[in-house]
Short mmCIF file of C-alpha atoms in Angstrom, two decimals:
data_model
loop_
_atom_site.label_atom_id
_atom_site.label_comp_id
_atom_site.label_asym_id
_atom_site.label_seq_id
_atom_site.Cartn_x
_atom_site.Cartn_y
_atom_site.Cartn_z
CA MET I 365 -0.13 -0.09 -0.22
CA GLU I 366 2.84 2.28 1.08
CA PHE I 367 4.54 1.30 -2.46
CA LYS I 368 1.46 2.46 -4.24
CA GLU I 369 0.42 5.63 -2.61
CA LYS I 370 4.37 6.68 -3.05
CA VAL I 371 4.34 7.74 0.79
CA THR I 372 7.41 10.13 1.27
CA HIS I 373 8.30 8.79 4.65
CA PRO I 374 10.27 5.25 5.77
CA PHE I 375 8.04 2.31 6.56
CA GLN I 376 8.37 -1.47 7.53
CA LEU I 377 7.52 -4.32 5.59
CA ASN I 378 8.66 -7.80 6.62
CA GLY I 379 11.44 -6.73 9.15
CA PHE I 380 12.83 -4.28 6.47
CA VAL I 381 12.88 -0.41 7.09
CA PHE I 382 12.42 1.05 3.43
CA SER I 383 13.09 4.69 2.75
CA PRO I 384 11.84 6.54 -0.13
CA ASP I 385 14.32 7.65 -2.90
CA PHE I 386 13.31 11.02 -4.95
CA ASN I 387 13.94 12.26 -8.33
CA LYS I 388 15.26 15.88 -8.92
CA ASN I 389 11.47 16.88 -8.89
CA GLY I 390 11.16 15.73 -5.26
CA ASP I 391 8.81 12.70 -6.81
CA VAL I 392 9.32 9.33 -5.06
CA VAL I 393 10.76 6.97 -7.70
CA SER I 394 11.61 4.05 -5.35
CA TYR I 395 12.33 2.57 -2.13
CA SER I 396 15.39 1.45 -0.66
CA GLY I 397 16.35 -0.78 2.67
CA HIS I 398 19.11 -3.17 3.82
CA CYS I 399 19.04 -6.87 5.19
CA ARG I 400 22.41 -7.21 7.12
CA ASN I 401 24.76 -6.49 4.24
CA LEU I 402 22.35 -6.99 1.35
CA PHE I 403 21.05 -3.77 -0.48
CA VAL I 404 17.26 -4.25 -1.32
CA LYS I 405 15.13 -1.79 -3.66
CA MET I 406 11.74 -1.65 -4.26
CA ILE I 407 11.16 -0.26 -7.70
CA SER I 408 8.75 -0.46 -10.79
CA GLY I 409 6.84 -3.30 -9.12
CA LYS I 410 10.07 -5.39 -8.64
CA LEU I 411 12.11 -6.31 -5.51
CA LEU I 412 15.89 -6.05 -6.59
CA VAL I 413 18.40 -7.60 -4.11
CA MET I 414 22.02 -6.87 -4.33
CA ASN I 415 25.60 -7.48 -2.89
CA SER I 416 27.36 -10.70 -1.72
CA TRP I 417 25.82 -13.74 -0.47
CA HIS I 418 28.91 -14.70 1.22
CA LYS I 419 28.90 -11.47 3.32
CA PHE I 420 25.17 -11.89 4.06
CA CYS I 421 26.21 -15.09 5.57
CA TYR I 422 29.30 -14.49 7.27
CA GLY I 423 29.81 -10.67 7.32
CA GLU I 424 33.01 -11.08 5.15
CA ASN I 425 33.89 -12.72 1.84
CA TYR I 426 37.81 -13.36 2.45
CA SER I 427 37.26 -17.00 3.99
CA ASP I 428 36.19 -19.83 1.81
CA PHE I 429 32.64 -20.05 0.91
CA THR I 430 31.94 -23.84 0.09
CA TRP I 431 29.26 -25.07 -2.26
CA LEU I 432 27.43 -26.90 0.82
CA GLU I 433 27.51 -23.39 2.58
CA LEU I 434 26.06 -21.85 -0.56
CA GLN I 435 23.03 -24.06 -0.36
CA VAL I 436 22.37 -23.36 3.45
CA CYS I 437 22.86 -19.33 2.58
CA MET I 438 20.19 -19.61 -0.13
CA GLU I 439 17.92 -21.48 2.61
CA THR I 440 18.16 -18.65 4.86
CA LEU I 441 17.67 -16.18 2.10
CA ALA I 442 14.40 -18.09 1.28
CA GLU I 443 13.43 -17.83 4.76
CA VAL I 444 13.60 -13.77 4.68
CA PHE I 445 12.12 -13.56 1.11
CA GLY I 446 9.75 -16.35 0.85
CA GLU I 447 9.53 -19.26 -1.37
CA GLU I 448 9.32 -16.96 -4.48
CA PHE I 449 13.45 -16.33 -3.73
CA TRP I 450 13.89 -19.91 -5.54
CA LYS I 451 12.10 -18.53 -8.79
CA SER I 452 13.49 -15.37 -8.86
CA ARG I 453 15.50 -14.37 -11.91
CA ILE I 454 19.13 -13.93 -11.44
CA THR I 455 20.46 -10.78 -13.59
CA LYS I 456 23.85 -10.30 -12.38
CA LEU I 457 25.89 -13.15 -11.02
CA THR I 458 29.66 -12.57 -9.49
CA VAL I 459 31.83 -15.94 -9.54
CA SER I 460 35.23 -15.35 -7.54
CA ILE I 461 37.71 -17.26 -5.70
CA ASN I 462 40.40 -16.64 -2.81
CA LEU I 463 43.81 -17.98 -3.53
CA SER I 464 46.56 -18.59 -1.18
CA ILE I 465 49.50 -16.66 -2.99
CA ASP I 466 51.63 -13.39 -2.46
CA ALA I 467 49.14 -10.87 -4.27
CA GLU I 468 51.69 -8.10 -4.66
CA GLN I 469 54.11 -10.48 -6.61
CA VAL I 470 51.36 -11.61 -8.85
CA MET I 471 50.00 -8.05 -9.53
CA SER I 472 53.53 -6.73 -10.36
CA ARG I 473 53.50 -8.78 -13.30
CA LEU I 474 49.86 -8.87 -14.50
CA ILE I 475 49.33 -6.55 -17.51
CA SER I 476 46.22 -7.31 -19.48
CA PHE I 477 43.05 -9.39 -19.64
CA ASP I 478 42.29 -10.80 -23.28
CA GLY I 479 45.29 -8.93 -24.55
CA ILE I 480 44.03 -5.58 -23.61
CA PRO I 481 45.62 -3.70 -20.79
CA MET I 482 44.13 -3.55 -17.37
CA GLU I 483 43.20 -0.55 -15.31
CA PRO I 484 44.70 -0.18 -11.82
CA MET I 485 42.75 -0.38 -8.69
CA ARG I 486 43.35 2.23 -5.95
CA PRO I 487 41.84 3.03 -2.60
CA ARG I 488 40.23 6.77 -2.87
CA THR I 489 42.77 8.41 -0.68
CA SER I 490 45.83 6.46 -1.98
CA ARG I 491 47.69 6.25 -5.26
CA LEU I 492 48.78 2.77 -4.19
CA VAL I 493 47.82 -0.22 -6.62
CA TYR I 494 46.40 -3.06 -4.88
CA GLY I 495 44.70 -4.54 -8.00
CA LYS I 496 43.80 -4.50 -11.66
CA ARG I 497 40.45 -4.46 -13.53
CA PHE I 498 39.21 -4.94 -17.06
CA ALA I 499 35.76 -3.63 -18.00
CA SER I 500 33.37 -4.43 -20.76
CA THR I 501 29.71 -4.36 -21.68
CA ASN I 502 28.79 -7.99 -20.41
CA TYR I 503 31.21 -8.41 -17.59
CA ASN I 504 33.67 -7.17 -15.52
CA VAL I 505 37.13 -8.82 -13.93
CA LYS I 506 38.87 -7.87 -10.75
CA VAL I 507 42.28 -9.16 -9.49
CA TYR I 508 43.58 -7.57 -6.44
CA ASN I 509 45.29 -8.12 -3.11
CA LYS I 510 42.36 -9.25 -0.81
CA GLY I 511 44.64 -8.95 2.28
CA PHE I 512 45.17 -5.39 1.61
CA GLU I 513 41.29 -4.68 0.93
CA VAL I 514 40.49 -6.23 4.48
CA LYS I 515 43.04 -4.62 6.35
CA LYS I 516 41.82 -1.17 4.89
CA VAL I 517 38.44 -1.80 5.54
CA ALA I 518 38.05 -3.60 8.54
CA GLY I 519 41.56 -3.25 10.09
CA ILE I 520 42.04 -7.30 10.12
CA GLU I 521 45.15 -9.07 9.14
CA ILE I 522 44.76 -12.18 6.88
CA PRO I 523 47.24 -14.44 5.26
CA PRO I 524 48.42 -13.30 1.63
CA THR I 525 45.29 -13.84 -0.46
CA LEU I 526 44.85 -13.00 -4.09
CA ARG I 527 40.98 -12.47 -5.21
CA ILE I 528 39.85 -13.16 -8.87
CA GLU I 529 36.42 -11.77 -9.70
CA LYS I 530 34.35 -11.87 -12.27
CA GLU I 531 31.03 -10.05 -12.31
CA MET I 532 28.67 -11.33 -15.38
CA LYS I 533 25.28 -9.76 -16.82
CA MET I 534 23.57 -13.16 -17.27
CA THR I 535 21.29 -12.30 -20.34
CA TYR I 536 24.62 -12.42 -22.14
CA PHE I 537 26.21 -15.59 -20.61
CA GLN I 538 22.90 -17.36 -20.69
CA LYS I 539 22.65 -16.93 -24.55
CA ARG I 540 26.45 -17.17 -25.33
CA ARG I 541 26.88 -19.15 -28.55
CA LYS I 542 29.98 -21.13 -26.62
CA ASN I 543 29.74 -22.68 -23.26
CA PRO I 544 26.49 -20.89 -22.11
CA ILE I 545 25.90 -20.51 -18.32
CA ARG I 546 22.38 -22.07 -18.13
CA ILE I 547 21.52 -20.52 -14.56
CA TYR I 548 18.28 -18.46 -14.36
CA THR I 549 17.41 -18.86 -10.67
CA PRO I 550 18.72 -19.66 -7.51
CA MET I 551 16.85 -22.89 -7.66
CA ASP I 552 19.51 -23.66 -10.70
CA LEU I 553 22.24 -23.07 -8.44
CA LEU I 554 21.48 -26.44 -6.70
CA GLU I 555 22.54 -28.28 -9.71
CA PRO I 556 25.84 -30.05 -10.28
CA SER I 557 26.26 -28.80 -13.40
CA SER I 558 26.21 -25.06 -12.12
CA PHE I 559 29.37 -25.61 -10.07
CA GLU I 560 31.06 -27.00 -13.19
CA MET I 561 29.91 -23.75 -15.46
CA LEU I 562 31.08 -21.28 -12.82
CA ALA I 563 34.22 -23.09 -12.42
CA PHE I 564 35.20 -23.14 -16.22
CA GLU I 565 34.34 -19.30 -16.26
CA LEU I 566 37.06 -18.81 -13.48
CA TYR I 567 39.43 -21.31 -15.61
CA ARG I 568 38.60 -19.14 -18.66
CA THR I 569 39.51 -15.72 -16.60
CA VAL I 570 42.78 -17.05 -15.64
CA TRP I 571 43.61 -18.25 -18.89
CA SER I 572 42.93 -14.80 -20.30
CA LEU I 573 45.31 -13.15 -18.18
CA GLY I 574 48.43 -11.57 -19.44
CA PHE I 575 51.70 -11.27 -17.83
CA SER I 576 55.01 -9.36 -18.22
CA TYR I 577 57.78 -11.63 -17.22
CA GLY I 578 60.62 -8.76 -17.08
CA LEU I 579 62.48 -9.97 -19.84
CA ASP I 580 65.40 -7.61 -20.82
CA PRO I 581 65.53 -7.06 -24.56
CA MET I 582 69.46 -6.49 -24.01
CA ALA I 583 69.99 -9.97 -22.44
CA VAL I 584 68.76 -11.92 -25.35
CA LYS I 585 71.08 -13.37 -28.19
CA ASP I 586 70.05 -11.69 -31.45
CA PHE I 587 67.78 -8.89 -32.97
CA HIS I 588 64.88 -11.22 -33.37
CA ASP I 589 64.30 -12.32 -30.02
CA ALA I 590 64.83 -8.80 -28.84
CA THR I 591 61.90 -7.90 -30.88
CA VAL I 592 59.73 -10.68 -29.43
CA VAL I 593 60.34 -9.63 -25.92
CA VAL I 594 59.69 -5.95 -26.74
CA PHE I 595 56.22 -6.76 -28.69
CA MET I 596 55.16 -9.70 -26.49
CA GLY I 597 55.99 -8.23 -23.14
CA ASP I 598 53.67 -5.24 -24.04
CA PRO I 599 50.13 -5.50 -24.20
CA ASP I 600 49.82 -2.43 -26.37
CA TYR I 601 52.68 -4.04 -28.54
CA ARG I 602 51.07 -7.17 -28.50
CA ARG I 603 47.93 -6.08 -29.82
CA VAL I 604 49.38 -4.38 -32.58
CA LEU I 605 51.48 -7.38 -33.56
CA LYS I 606 48.42 -9.49 -33.73
CA LYS I 607 46.45 -7.19 -35.63
CA LYS I 608 49.25 -6.07 -38.19
CA SER I 609 51.10 -9.16 -38.75
CA ASN I 610 49.76 -12.66 -40.03
CA TYR I 611 48.61 -15.14 -37.78
CA ARG I 612 51.69 -17.27 -38.36
CA THR I 613 53.89 -14.36 -37.24
CA TYR I 614 52.10 -13.83 -34.08
CA LYS I 615 52.06 -17.56 -32.86
CA ASN I 616 55.78 -17.76 -33.81
CA HIS I 617 56.39 -14.65 -31.46
CA GLU I 618 54.18 -16.10 -28.96
CA ARG I 619 55.77 -19.63 -28.98
CA ARG I 620 59.37 -17.82 -28.72
CA TYR I 621 58.54 -15.81 -25.97
CA GLU I 622 57.54 -18.64 -23.96
CA GLU I 623 60.82 -20.40 -24.91
CA LEU I 624 62.73 -17.36 -23.66
CA ARG I 625 60.60 -17.22 -20.47
CA ASN I 626 61.59 -20.93 -19.89
CA GLU I 627 65.34 -20.34 -20.52
CA PHE I 628 65.49 -17.62 -18.33
CA LYS I 629 63.82 -19.67 -15.47
CA VAL I 630 60.81 -16.90 -15.04
CA GLU I 631 57.97 -18.37 -13.36
CA ASN I 632 54.62 -18.91 -15.58
CA TYR I 633 51.96 -17.28 -13.08
CA ILE I 634 49.39 -18.68 -15.54
CA ASP I 635 50.19 -22.21 -14.44
CA VAL I 636 50.43 -21.31 -10.86
CA LEU I 637 47.35 -19.79 -10.74
CA ASN I 638 45.73 -22.46 -12.61
CA SER I 639 47.22 -25.10 -10.04
CA LEU I 640 46.10 -23.08 -7.06
CA LEU I 641 42.55 -22.66 -8.67
CA LYS I 642 42.40 -26.48 -9.05
CA GLU I 643 43.04 -27.25 -5.76
CA LYS I 644 40.81 -24.65 -4.18
CA LEU I 645 38.03 -25.99 -6.31
CA ASP I 646 38.22 -29.67 -5.29
CA PHE I 647 37.99 -28.15 -1.89
CA LEU I 648 34.92 -26.25 -2.40
CA LYS I 649 32.89 -28.70 -4.54
CA PRO I 650 31.05 -31.54 -2.48
CA ALA I 651 32.49 -35.19 -2.93
CA SER I 652 29.09 -36.08 -4.23
CA PHE I 653 29.56 -33.74 -7.33
CA ALA I 654 32.10 -36.00 -8.33
CA GLN I 655 29.95 -38.88 -8.96
CA LYS I 656 27.07 -37.11 -10.76
CA THR I 657 29.23 -35.12 -13.13
CA MET I 658 31.46 -38.17 -14.27
#
């Protein structure tokens, strides 16, 4: 009734306190409220629920959040929002993972996503770079030092932790031609296939990261290898090479760059992150899933 009548004062509904939001003309356009860390908005006959389910359950999102804990969390959400919760539409979904590795070491080498330079992430009051982000029309990727963020926000020290996040607009990913993510409602998240689809998306994210391995063009043996280091070690130059040269030239440069990395014994961060990701996903996944998905 309050929503239909566009009341201009806060009101309570099912344990929530909703406050009116006004446009520049002073008209009520929506109502906003909170449930723990969740942000709830009532607008145009819809109830929008946003923010982290992990934080909703535990007040933080730097701990491990297993698939079974996710199911328990959703049951709690159904108690809060009613059984309609299970049939509600997921419009955005963020899949993320916390990996035990020195995040600063990774960040110092991370330069690109899918060949495109990533933007630095900084606190509002500092120029210190604690992460990198990539933004596109249908998804956003963040790779950052979770320990730095937690200490900055909550004053808590946690072990070295690198967090990888991918926020997805589901209308695109549900219809994606290759490897669509067929998750439409919270009910779909009960299926083992959902875990596999989201795990693949994390692997896909790691595979798309580009690292500079700090190879010195002056240290290689000839001009060709120096050219390889210069072009393949910089995301902008690499993109130019990919666009302006033929496919075989680019692939030869890519192959030689990996050979040089091995010759100079520089650690391959993609291999390292993939190994850590597999180990963490094996821990988060219920044992029963292995039988169902084989």
